[in-house]
Amino acid sequence: MIGTPLPPEAAVLLVPLAAAALLALLPGYRLSARINVVASALSLLAAAQLLFHRPGAGALLFVDDLNVVFILLNTLVGFTTSVFSASYIGHELEIGRLTRGYLRFYHAMYQLMMFGMNLALVANNIGLIWVAVELATLTTVLMVGIYRTHEALEAAWKYFILGSVGIALALFGTILVYLAAQPVIGEGPEAMVWTALIGRAAEFDPALLNLAFVFLLLGYGTKVGLAPLHAWLPDAHAEGPTPISAVLSGLLLNVALYALLRFKMLLAANPGAIAPGPLMVTLGLVSLVFAAFMLYRRRDIKRMFAYSSIEHMGIIVFAFGMAGPLGNFAGLLHMTMHSLTKSAIFFTVGHIAQVKGTQRIAEIRGLTESHPVLGWSLVAGVAAIAGLPPFGVFMSEFLVVSSTFARAPLLALILVFGLLIGFGALLLRVTGLAFGTPEGRTGPVRASSLPIFAHLALVLGAGLYLPPGVVAWFQNVARLLG
């Protein structure tokens, strides 16, 4: 995309949309997989251009420091997942779990999903954000059920039902925001343009904004995977293809969080509205503590890491609920580190499930002996997501805990309690998975480990050194969030 007249904000939308249309027509797996990777790479290049080219806000699209963080992360993980997916899905084809017809559908849906998520991130219209999140949800629902087993279809149906309830609540909240803006801005699409809304949010009816945020928090909170709205997430991770598990944990949860943050900014700009922080802090802590205990009861390796995603989204929502320059900075950093780390873990788990022929934890032992690369990659990934130094998650969790201790020591104690419970569960599980006498099949690993190493290297590098430019960028976003 560099050097072309197509604006980068348009390229991050048109590239995946055009690729989806093309992939729907191509029957060959190898060509489709390569086009999927190339399209994802072009989307990443277009997103990188947004660091240097910031278009003016229009009625439909706009770009600022906040959504550039999300867009870059979205396209980066989308690209690395497409690389991982090429070999992973090829193996699924070889063993007969997928057919060539389903693969054509899979690649087209992958790019359509990327289009939906990118659209939600660059949209300047709160109604368009809602439509884009719904599009991304529907495509992932279809991909979760792609194996067509009873369990996969049940998981997809559960995801669809609970996601529909959440998106309906979010729609009602969006309508209430429009009704609050209408007397001030006037009727029509202008009353749904976010840049217009944030400029005059102080004049809106605070009672309507308060009610709207409750519905938006419940609606988009369902997509974020916050407890007790999380029930779809473990099933979707366990039964869908592993690349979709990586995208769900690393990207789609962030997109719903982004929508929630935009509405939080509206509420914060109205002096008569309730403070959104306490609601987010409460849901964040409930999710953290609940998921930490649930980690001990999992018997499926992908389901276990799904609960780890619920735990970490709780930490992120908690950090943004505490707000302030340090809380918002910690939330952004933790979101970035979690996306990179959790997707690397799911890449590893996908390879493990293929070589072992199972996802059951009890049937996987001694990976560092039987498959050293996978075993030590899993150990590194779990060490990173558990918050051990020198990985970047340690830095972000340290900032969340230290900033909370300075402002609300009691909340900090609950936070640390949840973190320790989750740490214990992950340590218990990874010990059995990685060490001891190998059990189960010992087939060769036939897929690339490069995406795993790339993500873990980024997380390790961020823990050792954050470039001043990145720090300044995140600090500016933290100030925008209030």
Short mmCIF file of C-alpha atoms in Angstrom, two decimals:
data_model
loop_
_atom_site.label_atom_id
_atom_site.label_comp_id
_atom_site.label_asym_id
_atom_site.label_seq_id
_atom_site.Cartn_x
_atom_site.Cartn_y
_atom_site.Cartn_z
CA MET A 1 0.00 0.00 0.00
CA ILE A 2 2.96 2.36 0.48
CA GLY A 3 3.35 4.63 -2.50
CA THR A 4 -0.22 4.16 -3.71
CA PRO A 5 -2.79 6.97 -3.77
CA LEU A 6 -5.18 4.94 -1.59
CA PRO A 7 -5.39 6.62 1.86
CA PRO A 8 -4.26 4.26 4.65
CA GLU A 9 -7.54 4.59 6.57
CA ALA A 10 -9.32 3.38 3.43
CA ALA A 11 -6.71 0.71 2.71
CA VAL A 12 -7.20 -1.01 6.09
CA LEU A 13 -10.83 -1.48 5.05
CA LEU A 14 -10.67 -2.07 1.31
CA VAL A 15 -7.78 -4.55 1.33
CA PRO A 16 -9.49 -7.15 3.57
CA LEU A 17 -12.86 -6.54 1.91
CA ALA A 18 -11.45 -7.10 -1.59
CA ALA A 19 -9.47 -10.10 -0.36
CA ALA A 20 -12.62 -11.63 1.15
CA ALA A 21 -14.45 -11.31 -2.17
CA LEU A 22 -11.51 -12.84 -4.06
CA LEU A 23 -10.99 -15.70 -1.60
CA ALA A 24 -14.66 -16.64 -1.79
CA LEU A 25 -14.11 -17.47 -5.48
CA LEU A 26 -10.81 -19.38 -5.28
CA PRO A 27 -10.96 -23.16 -4.75
CA GLY A 28 -7.24 -23.88 -4.22
CA TYR A 29 -6.06 -24.07 -0.62
CA ARG A 30 -2.40 -23.13 -1.11
CA LEU A 31 -3.17 -20.07 -3.24
CA SER A 32 -5.92 -18.99 -0.84
CA ALA A 33 -3.62 -19.32 2.15
CA ARG A 34 -0.95 -17.20 0.44
CA ILE A 35 -3.46 -14.52 -0.56
CA ASN A 36 -4.73 -14.49 3.02
CA VAL A 37 -1.19 -13.84 4.29
CA VAL A 38 -0.45 -11.18 1.64
CA ALA A 39 -3.73 -9.35 2.29
CA SER A 40 -3.03 -9.37 6.03
CA ALA A 41 0.49 -8.04 5.41
CA LEU A 42 -0.86 -5.22 3.21
CA SER A 43 -3.38 -4.30 5.91
CA LEU A 44 -0.53 -4.13 8.43
CA LEU A 45 1.51 -1.87 6.13
CA ALA A 46 -1.49 0.42 5.65
CA ALA A 47 -2.03 0.56 9.41
CA ALA A 48 1.64 1.44 9.95
CA GLN A 49 1.18 4.43 7.63
CA LEU A 50 -1.37 5.84 10.07
CA LEU A 51 1.53 6.56 12.41
CA PHE A 52 2.64 9.25 9.98
CA HIS A 53 -0.53 10.17 8.09
CA ARG A 54 -3.53 11.33 10.12
CA PRO A 55 -6.51 12.23 7.93
CA GLY A 56 -9.07 14.76 9.10
CA ALA A 57 -12.22 13.42 10.73
CA GLY A 58 -15.08 12.73 8.35
CA ALA A 59 -18.69 11.81 8.90
CA LEU A 60 -17.86 8.08 8.77
CA LEU A 61 -14.15 7.63 9.49
CA PHE A 62 -11.53 9.25 11.70
CA VAL A 63 -8.12 8.42 13.15
CA ASP A 64 -6.53 9.54 16.41
CA ASP A 65 -3.80 8.24 18.74
CA LEU A 66 -6.24 5.94 20.53
CA ASN A 67 -7.53 3.95 17.60
CA VAL A 68 -4.10 3.77 15.96
CA VAL A 69 -2.96 1.66 18.95
CA PHE A 70 -5.83 -0.74 18.37
CA ILE A 71 -5.52 -0.77 14.56
CA LEU A 72 -1.80 -1.53 14.61
CA LEU A 73 -2.26 -4.29 17.18
CA ASN A 74 -5.23 -5.67 15.25
CA THR A 75 -3.43 -5.86 11.92
CA LEU A 76 -0.18 -7.15 13.44
CA VAL A 77 -1.83 -10.08 15.22
CA GLY A 78 -4.08 -10.59 12.18
CA PHE A 79 -0.97 -10.94 9.99
CA THR A 80 0.93 -13.32 12.29
CA THR A 81 -2.21 -15.40 12.80
CA SER A 82 -2.63 -15.71 9.02
CA VAL A 83 0.95 -17.01 8.81
CA PHE A 84 0.28 -19.53 11.57
CA SER A 85 -3.07 -20.43 10.04
CA ALA A 86 -1.57 -21.35 6.67
CA SER A 87 0.24 -24.43 7.99
CA TYR A 88 -2.19 -25.21 10.82
CA ILE A 89 -5.26 -25.32 8.60
CA GLY A 90 -3.31 -27.24 5.96
CA HIS A 91 -2.77 -30.03 8.50
CA GLU A 92 -6.47 -29.98 9.38
CA LEU A 93 -7.16 -30.55 5.68
CA GLU A 94 -4.71 -33.47 5.52
CA ILE A 95 -6.27 -35.31 8.46
CA GLY A 96 -9.80 -34.74 7.15
CA ARG A 97 -11.16 -32.40 9.83
CA LEU A 98 -11.84 -29.79 7.14
CA THR A 99 -12.75 -30.02 3.46
CA ARG A 100 -11.53 -27.78 0.65
CA GLY A 101 -14.95 -26.17 0.43
CA TYR A 102 -14.82 -25.24 4.11
CA LEU A 103 -11.30 -23.86 3.65
CA ARG A 104 -12.46 -21.49 0.92
CA PHE A 105 -15.18 -20.33 3.29
CA TYR A 106 -12.64 -20.06 6.15
CA HIS A 107 -10.21 -17.79 4.32
CA ALA A 108 -12.96 -15.52 3.00
CA MET A 109 -14.49 -15.24 6.47
CA TYR A 110 -11.08 -14.49 7.97
CA GLN A 111 -10.64 -11.40 5.82
CA LEU A 112 -14.27 -10.36 6.32
CA MET A 113 -13.69 -10.60 10.06
CA MET A 114 -10.60 -8.39 9.76
CA PHE A 115 -12.64 -5.89 7.75
CA GLY A 116 -15.33 -5.79 10.45
CA MET A 117 -12.84 -5.25 13.26
CA ASN A 118 -10.90 -2.58 11.35
CA LEU A 119 -14.14 -0.80 10.50
CA ALA A 120 -15.17 -0.71 14.16
CA LEU A 121 -11.81 0.84 15.03
CA VAL A 122 -11.81 3.65 12.44
CA ALA A 123 -15.56 4.43 12.39
CA ASN A 124 -16.60 7.94 13.45
CA ASN A 125 -20.25 6.97 13.79
CA ILE A 126 -21.45 5.13 16.90
CA GLY A 127 -24.07 3.29 14.84
CA LEU A 128 -21.41 2.16 12.38
CA ILE A 129 -19.26 0.93 15.27
CA TRP A 130 -22.18 -1.21 16.41
CA VAL A 131 -22.70 -2.63 12.90
CA ALA A 132 -19.00 -3.41 12.53
CA VAL A 133 -18.78 -5.20 15.89
CA GLU A 134 -21.84 -7.24 14.95
CA LEU A 135 -20.28 -8.15 11.57
CA ALA A 136 -17.05 -9.28 13.25
CA THR A 137 -19.08 -11.31 15.74
CA LEU A 138 -21.16 -13.07 13.09
CA THR A 139 -18.09 -14.04 11.06
CA THR A 140 -16.39 -15.52 14.12
CA VAL A 141 -19.59 -17.39 15.01
CA LEU A 142 -19.50 -19.05 11.60
CA MET A 143 -15.82 -19.89 11.96
CA VAL A 144 -16.23 -21.35 15.45
CA GLY A 145 -18.67 -23.90 14.01
CA ILE A 146 -16.60 -24.73 10.94
CA TYR A 147 -15.69 -28.27 12.09
CA ARG A 148 -19.42 -29.11 12.02
CA THR A 149 -19.15 -31.43 15.02
CA HIS A 150 -21.92 -31.48 17.60
CA GLU A 151 -19.70 -29.66 20.11
CA ALA A 152 -18.56 -27.04 17.59
CA LEU A 153 -22.10 -26.28 16.44
CA GLU A 154 -23.28 -26.08 20.04
CA ALA A 155 -20.46 -23.65 20.87
CA ALA A 156 -21.25 -21.53 17.80
CA TRP A 157 -24.94 -21.46 18.66
CA LYS A 158 -24.20 -20.49 22.28
CA TYR A 159 -21.86 -17.76 21.06
CA PHE A 160 -24.53 -16.50 18.67
CA ILE A 161 -27.29 -16.40 21.29
CA LEU A 162 -25.25 -14.71 24.02
CA GLY A 163 -23.56 -12.41 21.52
CA SER A 164 -26.97 -11.39 20.16
CA VAL A 165 -28.18 -10.55 23.65
CA GLY A 166 -25.07 -8.47 24.24
CA ILE A 167 -25.26 -6.66 20.92
CA ALA A 168 -28.97 -5.93 21.48
CA LEU A 169 -28.13 -4.29 24.81
CA ALA A 170 -25.35 -2.33 23.12
CA LEU A 171 -27.79 -1.20 20.41
CA PHE A 172 -30.23 0.06 23.03
CA GLY A 173 -27.41 1.95 24.74
CA THR A 174 -26.37 3.45 21.39
CA ILE A 175 -29.94 4.62 20.76
CA LEU A 176 -30.05 6.25 24.20
CA VAL A 177 -26.84 8.15 23.43
CA TYR A 178 -28.44 9.37 20.20
CA LEU A 179 -31.54 10.49 22.12
CA ALA A 180 -29.34 12.36 24.60
CA ALA A 181 -27.50 14.11 21.75
CA GLN A 182 -30.53 14.89 19.61
CA PRO A 183 -31.79 17.98 21.54
CA VAL A 184 -28.28 19.48 21.46
CA ILE A 185 -26.94 18.51 18.02
CA GLY A 186 -30.18 17.97 16.14
CA GLU A 187 -31.76 15.07 14.32
CA GLY A 188 -30.02 12.95 11.73
CA PRO A 189 -26.63 11.25 11.34
CA GLU A 190 -24.74 14.20 12.87
CA ALA A 191 -26.05 13.19 16.30
CA MET A 192 -24.22 9.85 15.92
CA VAL A 193 -20.83 11.22 14.86
CA TRP A 194 -18.43 10.56 17.72
CA THR A 195 -16.26 13.65 17.18
CA ALA A 196 -19.40 15.80 17.31
CA LEU A 197 -20.67 13.96 20.38
CA ILE A 198 -17.46 14.35 22.38
CA GLY A 199 -17.31 18.06 21.59
CA ARG A 200 -20.72 18.74 23.14
CA ALA A 201 -21.11 15.86 25.60
CA ALA A 202 -21.21 18.27 28.54
CA GLU A 203 -24.58 19.58 27.29
CA PHE A 204 -26.30 16.16 27.08
CA ASP A 205 -28.93 14.94 29.53
CA PRO A 206 -26.85 13.13 32.18
CA ALA A 207 -29.72 10.79 33.17
CA LEU A 208 -29.92 9.43 29.61
CA LEU A 209 -26.14 9.09 29.41
CA ASN A 210 -26.07 7.18 32.70
CA LEU A 211 -28.70 4.73 31.54
CA ALA A 212 -27.01 4.38 28.15
CA PHE A 213 -23.66 3.49 29.70
CA VAL A 214 -25.19 0.73 31.84
CA PHE A 215 -26.60 -0.92 28.70
CA LEU A 216 -23.37 -0.32 26.78
CA LEU A 217 -21.26 -1.79 29.58
CA LEU A 218 -23.43 -4.91 29.70
CA GLY A 219 -23.67 -5.16 25.90
CA TYR A 220 -20.07 -4.61 24.90
CA GLY A 221 -18.96 -6.23 28.19
CA THR A 222 -20.45 -9.47 26.87
CA LYS A 223 -18.13 -9.20 23.86
CA VAL A 224 -15.18 -8.34 26.11
CA GLY A 225 -15.83 -11.56 28.01
CA LEU A 226 -16.39 -10.04 31.43
CA ALA A 227 -17.95 -12.25 34.11
CA PRO A 228 -20.82 -13.02 34.51
CA LEU A 229 -21.31 -12.31 30.78
CA HIS A 230 -18.51 -14.64 29.69
CA ALA A 231 -20.25 -17.99 29.13
CA TRP A 232 -19.77 -18.06 25.34
CA LEU A 233 -16.02 -17.53 25.42
CA PRO A 234 -14.61 -20.84 26.80
CA ASP A 235 -16.76 -22.95 24.46
CA ALA A 236 -15.85 -20.84 21.43
CA HIS A 237 -12.14 -21.17 22.20
CA ALA A 238 -12.28 -24.88 22.87
CA GLU A 239 -14.31 -25.96 19.82
CA GLY A 240 -13.24 -23.53 17.08
CA PRO A 241 -10.01 -23.65 15.02
CA THR A 242 -6.99 -22.50 16.99
CA PRO A 243 -6.31 -19.45 14.74
CA ILE A 244 -9.79 -18.21 15.64
CA SER A 245 -9.03 -18.75 19.33
CA ALA A 246 -5.96 -16.53 18.87
CA VAL A 247 -8.02 -13.87 17.09
CA LEU A 248 -10.80 -13.97 19.68
CA SER A 249 -8.41 -13.52 22.62
CA GLY A 250 -5.95 -11.23 20.89
CA LEU A 251 -8.26 -9.02 18.83
CA LEU A 252 -12.05 -9.28 19.06
CA LEU A 253 -12.13 -8.74 22.82
CA ASN A 254 -10.04 -5.59 22.27
CA VAL A 255 -12.43 -4.25 19.63
CA ALA A 256 -15.38 -4.47 22.03
CA LEU A 257 -13.22 -2.85 24.71
CA TYR A 258 -12.39 -0.01 22.30
CA ALA A 259 -16.11 0.70 21.75
CA LEU A 260 -16.64 0.74 25.51
CA LEU A 261 -13.76 3.19 26.01
CA ARG A 262 -15.22 5.60 23.46
CA PHE A 263 -18.50 5.74 25.40
CA LYS A 264 -16.62 6.03 28.69
CA MET A 265 -14.99 9.18 27.32
CA LEU A 266 -18.43 10.63 26.54
CA LEU A 267 -19.62 9.99 30.07
CA ALA A 268 -16.45 11.47 31.57
CA ALA A 269 -16.98 14.66 29.53
CA ASN A 270 -20.39 15.27 31.14
CA PRO A 271 -20.05 16.75 34.67
CA GLY A 272 -23.55 15.61 35.68
CA ALA A 273 -23.13 11.97 34.66
CA ILE A 274 -22.09 9.16 36.97
CA ALA A 275 -18.43 8.20 37.09
CA PRO A 276 -18.03 5.13 34.84
CA GLY A 277 -14.92 4.01 36.73
CA PRO A 278 -16.55 2.20 39.70
CA LEU A 279 -18.74 0.08 37.39
CA MET A 280 -15.73 -0.95 35.32
CA VAL A 281 -13.60 -1.58 38.41
CA THR A 282 -16.28 -3.85 39.89
CA LEU A 283 -16.77 -5.92 36.72
CA GLY A 284 -13.00 -6.09 36.22
CA LEU A 285 -12.32 -7.44 39.71
CA VAL A 286 -15.21 -9.92 39.53
CA SER A 287 -13.87 -11.24 36.21
CA LEU A 288 -10.32 -11.50 37.52
CA VAL A 289 -11.12 -13.38 40.72
CA PHE A 290 -13.76 -15.62 39.14
CA ALA A 291 -11.55 -16.64 36.20
CA ALA A 292 -8.53 -17.20 38.47
CA PHE A 293 -10.44 -19.81 40.50
CA MET A 294 -11.94 -21.38 37.38
CA LEU A 295 -8.46 -22.03 35.99
CA TYR A 296 -8.05 -24.84 38.54
CA ARG A 297 -11.06 -26.76 37.22
CA ARG A 298 -10.28 -26.86 33.50
CA ARG A 299 -9.56 -30.17 31.80
CA ASP A 300 -9.19 -28.81 28.24
CA ILE A 301 -6.04 -26.84 27.47
CA LYS A 302 -7.74 -24.32 25.16
CA ARG A 303 -10.61 -23.84 27.60
CA MET A 304 -8.08 -23.14 30.35
CA PHE A 305 -6.43 -20.36 28.39
CA ALA A 306 -9.86 -18.99 27.50
CA TYR A 307 -10.42 -18.42 31.22
CA SER A 308 -6.99 -16.81 31.34
CA SER A 309 -8.27 -14.34 28.73
CA ILE A 310 -11.27 -13.54 30.93
CA GLU A 311 -8.87 -12.96 33.82
CA HIS A 312 -6.70 -10.56 31.87
CA MET A 313 -9.57 -8.66 30.28
CA GLY A 314 -10.74 -8.15 33.86
CA ILE A 315 -7.36 -6.63 34.73
CA ILE A 316 -7.49 -4.37 31.68
CA VAL A 317 -11.04 -3.15 32.36
CA PHE A 318 -10.07 -2.61 36.01
CA ALA A 319 -7.09 -0.47 34.96
CA PHE A 320 -9.20 1.67 32.65
CA GLY A 321 -11.83 1.95 35.39
CA MET A 322 -9.21 3.28 37.82
CA ALA A 323 -8.24 5.68 35.01
CA GLY A 324 -5.83 8.56 35.52
CA PRO A 325 -2.62 8.89 33.48
CA LEU A 326 -0.95 5.87 35.07
CA GLY A 327 -4.03 3.62 35.16
CA ASN A 328 -4.83 4.25 31.50
CA PHE A 329 -1.19 3.80 30.50
CA ALA A 330 -1.06 0.49 32.37
CA GLY A 331 -4.33 -0.61 30.76
CA LEU A 332 -3.05 0.11 27.26
CA LEU A 333 0.25 -1.64 27.90
CA HIS A 334 -1.43 -4.66 29.46
CA MET A 335 -3.88 -4.93 26.57
CA THR A 336 -1.00 -4.91 24.08
CA MET A 337 1.07 -7.42 26.03
CA HIS A 338 -1.90 -9.72 26.58
CA SER A 339 -2.82 -9.76 22.88
CA LEU A 340 0.71 -10.66 21.82
CA THR A 341 1.28 -13.21 24.58
CA LYS A 342 -2.08 -14.96 24.47
CA SER A 343 -2.02 -15.34 20.69
CA ALA A 344 1.50 -16.85 20.96
CA ILE A 345 0.17 -19.29 23.58
CA PHE A 346 -2.71 -20.31 21.33
CA PHE A 347 -0.31 -20.80 18.42
CA THR A 348 1.70 -23.16 20.65
CA VAL A 349 -1.39 -24.93 21.95
CA GLY A 350 -2.62 -25.43 18.37
CA HIS A 351 0.59 -27.22 17.46
CA ILE A 352 0.43 -29.30 20.65
CA ALA A 353 -3.15 -30.37 19.99
CA GLN A 354 -2.21 -31.45 16.46
CA VAL A 355 0.86 -33.51 17.39
CA LYS A 356 -0.83 -35.06 20.45
CA GLY A 357 -4.22 -35.52 18.82
CA THR A 358 -6.01 -34.19 21.90
CA GLN A 359 -6.73 -31.02 23.88
CA ARG A 360 -7.23 -32.86 27.19
CA ILE A 361 -4.66 -31.76 29.76
CA ALA A 362 -4.53 -35.20 31.40
CA GLU A 363 -3.32 -36.75 28.13
CA ILE A 364 -0.47 -34.29 27.53
CA ARG A 365 2.73 -34.69 29.55
CA GLY A 366 6.46 -34.06 29.23
CA LEU A 367 6.40 -31.69 26.26
CA THR A 368 9.91 -30.40 26.94
CA GLU A 369 11.15 -33.98 26.43
CA SER A 370 9.00 -35.09 23.50
CA HIS A 371 8.74 -31.73 21.68
CA PRO A 372 11.33 -29.33 23.16
CA VAL A 373 10.44 -26.35 20.98
CA LEU A 374 6.73 -26.56 21.82
CA GLY A 375 7.36 -27.41 25.45
CA TRP A 376 9.69 -24.52 26.16
CA SER A 377 7.54 -22.16 24.07
CA LEU A 378 4.59 -23.08 26.29
CA VAL A 379 6.68 -22.55 29.43
CA ALA A 380 7.81 -19.13 28.16
CA GLY A 381 4.28 -18.16 27.18
CA VAL A 382 2.83 -19.17 30.54
CA ALA A 383 5.67 -17.39 32.39
CA ALA A 384 4.88 -14.27 30.37
CA ILE A 385 1.10 -14.36 30.84
CA ALA A 386 1.50 -15.15 34.55
CA GLY A 387 3.37 -11.87 34.94
CA LEU A 388 6.89 -13.10 35.63
CA PRO A 389 9.82 -10.78 34.87
CA PRO A 390 11.37 -9.82 32.52
CA PHE A 391 8.33 -10.10 30.24
CA GLY A 392 6.17 -7.09 29.40
CA VAL A 393 3.12 -8.41 31.27
CA PHE A 394 5.10 -8.08 34.50
CA MET A 395 5.67 -4.40 33.79
CA SER A 396 2.02 -3.70 32.99
CA GLU A 397 0.73 -5.65 36.01
CA PHE A 398 3.26 -3.88 38.25
CA LEU A 399 1.98 -0.51 37.03
CA VAL A 400 -1.65 -1.53 37.62
CA VAL A 401 -0.93 -2.80 41.14
CA SER A 402 1.32 0.07 42.21
CA SER A 403 -1.04 2.77 40.92
CA THR A 404 -3.95 1.06 42.69
CA PHE A 405 -2.07 0.77 45.99
CA ALA A 406 -1.43 4.51 45.87
CA ARG A 407 -5.14 5.34 45.42
CA ALA A 408 -7.22 2.43 46.77
CA PRO A 409 -5.23 -0.05 48.89
CA LEU A 410 -8.24 -2.32 49.57
CA LEU A 411 -8.90 -2.74 45.85
CA ALA A 412 -5.19 -3.42 45.36
CA LEU A 413 -5.35 -6.29 47.87
CA ILE A 414 -8.24 -7.89 45.95
CA LEU A 415 -6.33 -7.37 42.72
CA VAL A 416 -3.17 -9.01 44.05
CA PHE A 417 -5.22 -11.87 45.52
CA GLY A 418 -6.73 -12.61 42.10
CA LEU A 419 -3.35 -12.40 40.39
CA LEU A 420 -1.78 -14.85 42.87
CA ILE A 421 -4.64 -17.33 42.54
CA GLY A 422 -4.34 -17.25 38.75
CA PHE A 423 -0.55 -17.56 38.93
CA GLY A 424 -0.84 -20.67 41.10
CA ALA A 425 -3.28 -22.33 38.71
CA LEU A 426 -1.10 -21.70 35.65
CA LEU A 427 2.03 -22.88 37.45
CA LEU A 428 0.25 -26.09 38.51
CA ARG A 429 -0.95 -26.84 34.99
CA VAL A 430 2.22 -26.00 33.06
CA THR A 431 4.33 -28.18 35.37
CA GLY A 432 2.40 -31.28 34.33
CA LEU A 433 2.13 -30.31 30.68
CA ALA A 434 5.77 -29.45 30.13
CA PHE A 435 7.72 -31.69 32.49
CA GLY A 436 7.80 -35.31 33.59
CA THR A 437 7.55 -38.51 31.55
CA PRO A 438 6.13 -37.86 28.06
CA GLU A 439 2.67 -39.27 27.37
CA GLY A 440 0.50 -39.46 24.26
CA ARG A 441 1.50 -39.32 20.61
CA THR A 442 4.94 -38.08 19.61
CA GLY A 443 4.40 -37.06 15.99
CA PRO A 444 6.57 -34.37 14.37
CA VAL A 445 5.65 -30.68 14.38
CA ARG A 446 4.88 -29.77 10.78
CA ALA A 447 3.96 -26.11 11.17
CA SER A 448 6.01 -22.93 11.49
CA SER A 449 6.92 -21.70 14.96
CA LEU A 450 8.02 -18.29 13.68
CA PRO A 451 4.83 -16.43 14.81
CA ILE A 452 5.31 -17.84 18.33
CA PHE A 453 8.89 -16.63 18.56
CA ALA A 454 8.05 -13.24 17.03
CA HIS A 455 5.32 -12.54 19.61
CA LEU A 456 7.32 -13.75 22.59
CA ALA A 457 10.32 -11.70 21.43
CA LEU A 458 8.16 -8.56 21.30
CA VAL A 459 6.78 -9.23 24.79
CA LEU A 460 10.25 -9.90 26.17
CA GLY A 461 11.65 -6.81 24.46
CA ALA A 462 8.87 -4.64 25.89
CA GLY A 463 9.66 -5.94 29.37
CA LEU A 464 13.32 -5.04 29.00
CA TYR A 465 12.98 -1.71 27.18
CA LEU A 466 10.08 0.43 25.99
CA PRO A 467 11.19 2.94 23.32
CA PRO A 468 10.62 6.58 24.36
CA GLY A 469 8.42 7.12 21.31
CA VAL A 470 6.06 4.33 22.39
CA VAL A 471 5.98 5.65 25.96
CA ALA A 472 5.13 9.16 24.76
CA TRP A 473 2.45 7.78 22.44
CA PHE A 474 0.80 5.73 25.19
CA GLN A 475 1.03 8.67 27.59
CA ASN A 476 -0.81 10.87 25.12
CA VAL A 477 -3.53 8.21 24.70
CA ALA A 478 -3.78 7.92 28.49
CA ARG A 479 -4.42 11.67 28.68
CA LEU A 480 -7.11 11.38 25.97
CA LEU A 481 -8.89 8.71 28.02
CA GLY A 482 -8.98 10.99 31.08
#
